[in-house]
Coordinates of C-alpha atoms in Angstrom, one line a residue:
M1 CA -24.6 -55.9 -54.6
V2 CA -26.3 -59.5 -54.2
R3 CA -29.7 -57.7 -53.5
V4 CA -30.1 -56.3 -56.6
F5 CA -29.6 -59.3 -58.6
L6 CA -31.8 -60.7 -56.2
A7 CA -34.5 -59.2 -56.6
L8 CA -34.2 -59.6 -60.1
P9 CA -35.8 -62.8 -60.1
M10 CA -37.7 -61.8 -58.0
A11 CA -39.3 -59.4 -59.5
F12 CA -39.7 -61.1 -62.3
L13 CA -41.2 -64.5 -60.5
L14 CA -43.8 -62.0 -58.5
I15 CA -44.9 -59.6 -61.9
L16 CA -44.5 -62.4 -64.4
I17 CA -45.9 -65.7 -62.5
G18 CA -46.9 -65.1 -59.3
F19 CA -49.3 -61.8 -60.6
P20 CA -51.1 -64.4 -62.7
V21 CA -51.9 -66.9 -60.4
L22 CA -52.8 -64.7 -57.6
Y23 CA -55.3 -62.9 -60.4
N24 CA -56.2 -66.5 -61.8
V25 CA -56.9 -67.7 -58.4
L26 CA -58.8 -63.9 -57.5
M27 CA -60.9 -64.9 -60.8
S28 CA -62.1 -68.6 -59.1
F29 CA -63.7 -66.2 -56.9
Q30 CA -65.1 -64.3 -58.5
D31 CA -68.8 -63.1 -60.0
V32 CA -67.0 -63.3 -63.9
T33 CA -69.2 -61.3 -65.9
L34 CA -68.3 -60.1 -69.4
M35 CA -68.3 -56.5 -68.5
T36 CA -67.0 -57.0 -65.0
L37 CA -64.1 -58.3 -66.4
P38 CA -62.1 -55.4 -66.9
Q39 CA -62.8 -54.7 -62.5
F40 CA -60.5 -55.3 -60.5
M41 CA -63.6 -56.0 -57.7
R42 CA -66.1 -58.4 -58.5
P43 CA -69.2 -59.1 -56.9
W44 CA -67.4 -62.1 -54.8
I45 CA -69.5 -64.9 -54.5
G46 CA -66.6 -68.1 -52.5
I47 CA -66.3 -71.3 -53.8
S48 CA -69.8 -71.6 -55.8
N49 CA -67.9 -72.3 -59.5
Y50 CA -66.0 -75.3 -57.6
T51 CA -69.1 -76.3 -56.5
T52 CA -70.8 -76.2 -60.0
L53 CA -68.5 -77.6 -62.1
L54 CA -67.6 -80.2 -59.3
G55 CA -71.5 -80.8 -60.0
E56 CA -72.0 -81.3 -63.5
K57 CA -70.7 -84.7 -65.2
V58 CA -68.3 -83.3 -68.0
T59 CA -65.9 -81.9 -65.0
Y60 CA -66.0 -85.6 -64.9
E61 CA -65.0 -87.4 -67.8
V62 CA -62.3 -83.7 -68.7
L63 CA -60.5 -85.4 -65.6
A64 CA -61.0 -89.1 -66.6
N65 CA -59.9 -87.8 -69.6
T66 CA -56.5 -85.1 -68.3
F67 CA -55.7 -88.6 -65.9
V68 CA -55.5 -90.8 -69.6
F69 CA -53.8 -88.5 -71.4
V70 CA -51.1 -87.7 -68.3
G71 CA -51.0 -91.1 -68.0
G72 CA -50.5 -92.4 -71.5
N73 CA -47.9 -89.9 -72.2
V74 CA -45.8 -90.6 -69.0
V75 CA -45.8 -94.3 -69.8
F76 CA -44.5 -94.5 -73.9
Q77 CA -43.0 -90.7 -74.0
I78 CA -40.3 -92.8 -71.0
A79 CA -40.5 -96.5 -72.1
I80 CA -40.3 -95.0 -76.0
G81 CA -37.2 -92.7 -74.8
L82 CA -35.5 -95.2 -72.4
S83 CA -35.0 -97.3 -75.1
L84 CA -33.9 -95.3 -77.4
A85 CA -31.0 -94.2 -75.5
L86 CA -30.4 -97.0 -74.8
F87 CA -30.3 -97.9 -78.5
F88 CA -28.0 -94.8 -79.5
E89 CA -26.2 -96.0 -76.2
L90 CA -25.0 -98.8 -77.8
S91 CA -22.2 -96.2 -80.7
F92 CA -22.7 -98.0 -84.3
P93 CA -22.4 -95.8 -86.7
G94 CA -24.2 -93.0 -87.1
A95 CA -25.8 -93.2 -83.9
K96 CA -25.1 -89.2 -82.4
F97 CA -26.9 -88.6 -86.2
M98 CA -29.6 -90.5 -86.5
R99 CA -30.2 -89.3 -82.4
G100 CA -30.3 -85.4 -83.5
L101 CA -32.5 -85.8 -86.5
F102 CA -35.6 -87.8 -83.1
L103 CA -35.2 -83.9 -82.0
V104 CA -36.5 -82.1 -85.0
A105 CA -40.0 -83.7 -83.9
W106 CA -39.4 -82.2 -80.7
M107 CA -38.5 -78.6 -82.2
L108 CA -41.4 -78.3 -84.9
P109 CA -43.9 -75.8 -83.2
P110 CA -47.3 -77.8 -81.9
L111 CA -49.7 -76.6 -84.1
V112 CA -47.3 -77.8 -87.3
I113 CA -47.5 -81.1 -85.2
G114 CA -51.4 -81.3 -84.2
S115 CA -52.5 -80.6 -88.5
V116 CA -49.5 -83.7 -88.9
W117 CA -51.2 -86.1 -86.8
K118 CA -54.7 -84.6 -88.1
W119 CA -54.2 -85.5 -91.9
L120 CA -52.5 -88.9 -90.5
F121 CA -56.0 -89.6 -88.7
A122 CA -58.0 -88.5 -91.6
T123 CA -60.5 -91.2 -92.3
E124 CA -60.4 -90.5 -96.3
S125 CA -56.8 -89.4 -97.4
G126 CA -55.1 -90.1 -94.1
A127 CA -52.3 -93.2 -93.9
I128 CA -53.0 -94.5 -91.3
N129 CA -56.0 -96.0 -92.6
A130 CA -54.1 -96.8 -95.9
I131 CA -51.7 -98.7 -93.6
L132 CA -54.2 -100.5 -91.5
G133 CA -57.0 -101.0 -94.6
S134 CA -59.8 -99.9 -92.7
N135 CA -61.7 -96.5 -92.5
M136 CA -62.0 -95.7 -89.2
N137 CA -63.5 -92.0 -88.2
W138 CA -60.3 -91.8 -85.6
L139 CA -60.8 -87.9 -84.7
S140 CA -64.6 -88.2 -85.1
D141 CA -65.3 -91.3 -83.6
P142 CA -65.2 -90.7 -79.4
S143 CA -63.8 -93.9 -78.8
T144 CA -60.6 -93.0 -80.7
A145 CA -60.5 -89.4 -80.3
L146 CA -58.7 -89.3 -76.7
W147 CA -55.9 -92.2 -78.1
A148 CA -54.9 -90.0 -81.2
V149 CA -54.4 -87.2 -79.9
T150 CA -52.8 -88.9 -76.9
T151 CA -50.5 -90.9 -79.4
A152 CA -49.9 -87.6 -81.3
N153 CA -48.3 -85.8 -78.0
I154 CA -46.5 -89.7 -77.5
W155 CA -45.3 -89.4 -80.5
F156 CA -44.0 -85.0 -79.6
G157 CA -42.4 -85.3 -76.5
T158 CA -40.7 -88.1 -76.9
P159 CA -37.5 -86.9 -78.1
F160 CA -37.4 -84.9 -75.4
S161 CA -37.4 -87.2 -73.3
M162 CA -35.0 -89.6 -75.1
I163 CA -32.0 -86.9 -74.3
L164 CA -32.4 -85.9 -70.8
L165 CA -32.2 -90.1 -70.9
S166 CA -29.4 -90.6 -72.7
A167 CA -27.4 -88.1 -70.7
A168 CA -28.2 -90.3 -68.0
V169 CA -27.4 -93.5 -69.3
S170 CA -24.3 -92.0 -70.3
N171 CA -23.0 -91.2 -66.6
V172 CA -23.7 -94.5 -66.1
P173 CA -19.8 -96.5 -64.7
K174 CA -17.9 -98.4 -68.0
E175 CA -16.0 -99.7 -65.6
L176 CA -19.2 -102.0 -63.6
L177 CA -20.7 -102.8 -66.5
E178 CA -18.0 -104.7 -67.6
A179 CA -17.7 -105.9 -64.8
A180 CA -21.3 -107.3 -64.7
S181 CA -20.5 -109.0 -67.9
L182 CA -17.5 -110.5 -66.9
D183 CA -19.6 -112.0 -64.3
G184 CA -22.0 -113.7 -66.4
A185 CA -24.8 -111.1 -66.5
G186 CA -26.8 -110.8 -69.9
P187 CA -28.5 -107.3 -71.3
I188 CA -31.3 -107.3 -68.7
R189 CA -30.0 -108.2 -65.5
R190 CA -27.0 -105.0 -65.8
F191 CA -29.8 -103.1 -66.6
I192 CA -32.2 -104.4 -63.9
Y193 CA -29.0 -103.6 -61.0
I194 CA -27.1 -100.9 -62.8
T195 CA -27.8 -98.5 -64.9
L196 CA -31.9 -98.7 -63.5
P197 CA -30.5 -97.3 -60.2
A198 CA -28.0 -95.0 -61.5
I199 CA -30.6 -92.9 -63.7
S200 CA -33.3 -93.6 -61.7
A201 CA -32.4 -89.6 -60.6
S202 CA -33.0 -88.8 -63.5
L203 CA -35.8 -90.7 -64.4
L204 CA -38.6 -89.3 -61.8
A205 CA -36.5 -85.8 -63.5
V206 CA -37.8 -87.3 -66.6
V207 CA -41.3 -88.2 -65.4
S208 CA -42.5 -84.4 -63.1
L209 CA -42.1 -82.5 -66.4
T210 CA -43.6 -85.3 -68.5
I211 CA -46.8 -84.6 -66.1
I212 CA -46.3 -80.8 -66.5
Y213 CA -45.5 -80.6 -70.3
S214 CA -48.7 -83.0 -70.5
M215 CA -50.5 -81.0 -68.5
R216 CA -50.3 -77.8 -70.2
A217 CA -50.1 -80.1 -73.3
F218 CA -53.0 -77.2 -75.5
D219 CA -51.9 -76.5 -78.9
V220 CA -51.8 -80.5 -80.4
I221 CA -54.8 -80.8 -79.0
W222 CA -56.6 -78.0 -80.6
A223 CA -55.1 -78.2 -84.1
M224 CA -56.7 -82.4 -84.3
T225 CA -60.1 -82.1 -82.5
K226 CA -60.6 -79.3 -80.5
G227 CA -61.5 -81.1 -77.7
G228 CA -64.3 -82.9 -79.6
P229 CA -66.2 -84.7 -80.6
V230 CA -68.1 -84.5 -77.4
D231 CA -65.6 -83.7 -74.8
S232 CA -63.4 -87.1 -75.4
S233 CA -60.8 -85.5 -75.4
T234 CA -60.4 -82.2 -74.2
I235 CA -58.5 -82.3 -70.8
L236 CA -58.1 -79.5 -67.8
P237 CA -56.0 -76.7 -70.7
L238 CA -58.7 -77.1 -73.4
F239 CA -62.1 -77.6 -69.9
S240 CA -60.5 -73.5 -69.0
Y241 CA -59.8 -72.4 -72.3
R242 CA -63.3 -73.2 -73.4
L243 CA -64.9 -72.2 -70.9
S244 CA -63.9 -68.8 -70.7
F245 CA -62.8 -68.2 -74.5
D246 CA -66.2 -70.3 -75.5
E247 CA -69.4 -69.2 -72.7
F248 CA -67.5 -66.9 -70.6
K249 CA -67.8 -68.1 -67.7
F250 CA -64.9 -66.8 -66.8
G251 CA -65.2 -67.7 -63.1
G252 CA -65.4 -71.3 -63.5
G253 CA -62.6 -71.3 -66.6
A254 CA -60.6 -70.1 -63.5
A255 CA -61.4 -72.4 -61.5
A256 CA -60.2 -75.7 -63.6
A257 CA -57.0 -73.9 -64.7
N258 CA -56.6 -74.3 -61.0
F259 CA -57.6 -77.5 -60.9
A260 CA -54.6 -78.4 -62.7
F261 CA -52.5 -76.0 -61.1
I262 CA -52.8 -77.9 -58.0
I263 CA -51.6 -80.7 -60.8
V264 CA -48.6 -79.6 -61.6
F265 CA -47.6 -77.9 -58.1
I266 CA -47.4 -80.8 -56.4
V267 CA -45.8 -82.2 -59.8
A268 CA -43.5 -79.9 -60.4
L269 CA -42.3 -80.2 -55.8
I270 CA -41.3 -83.7 -56.8
Y271 CA -38.8 -82.2 -59.3
V272 CA -37.7 -79.8 -57.5
R273 CA -36.6 -82.2 -54.6
S274 CA -35.3 -85.3 -57.0
I275 CA -33.3 -82.5 -58.8
K276 CA -32.0 -81.4 -55.1
H277 CA -31.1 -85.1 -54.3
E278 CA -29.4 -85.6 -57.1
K279 CA -26.6 -83.1 -56.7
I280 CA -26.9 -84.6 -53.2
L281 CA -25.2 -87.2 -54.6

């Protein structure tokens, strides 16, 4: 009976996750054209798709964009999310209601988030230029487009980080914090020596999830800039999409997707290990 229950999730994993991943890996080693796309057996070209990608300057620009986008999201989503979690832990009147309101942003569809932020960053009618009294072309200037989409994604993902970290912060032993306070420890010393070690496992898990979700970002960027101008806001998922469905380089698109998959797979292993460590505690 146990084997039957195990067979169902295993079948789900193999058919809906394992097969698409393996099929994408297979495509990255084949010469895939519009004519051969419906076929399974295509000309085998080895690592040519990978060497072609690594020989193009745009690939390194996309990798650099991905690093900046993911790094910015991890740093600011965790910093803002943890600050909000600590703030709402003060339990002032209306704290739970306000914490719930932050989740509204996370529940909105990413395409809606991207459209709203596209308006906020608009040159002529945007609220940000109106507040700053400037006339910046945030989304059409290659030097600011990546930061604009990164800001929008940080705003989108921060409530998720805050909720996860709130659960960890609320489990910090109150008696330890009170004892440290009686011994003269200030808020900063209590945070560094008590709160931070107590939530370290959860913090690592949230960092891993933030990296994974940031590596999957597509809708927000697509709605705001479509990866432009001149690939200045293109990250790996958009690069893979553009190669496959704009330039019809299906093998190259599959290879770019595999670059993203390798990064996400490594981070997922770290995440699973962090959960295992949390259970042991």
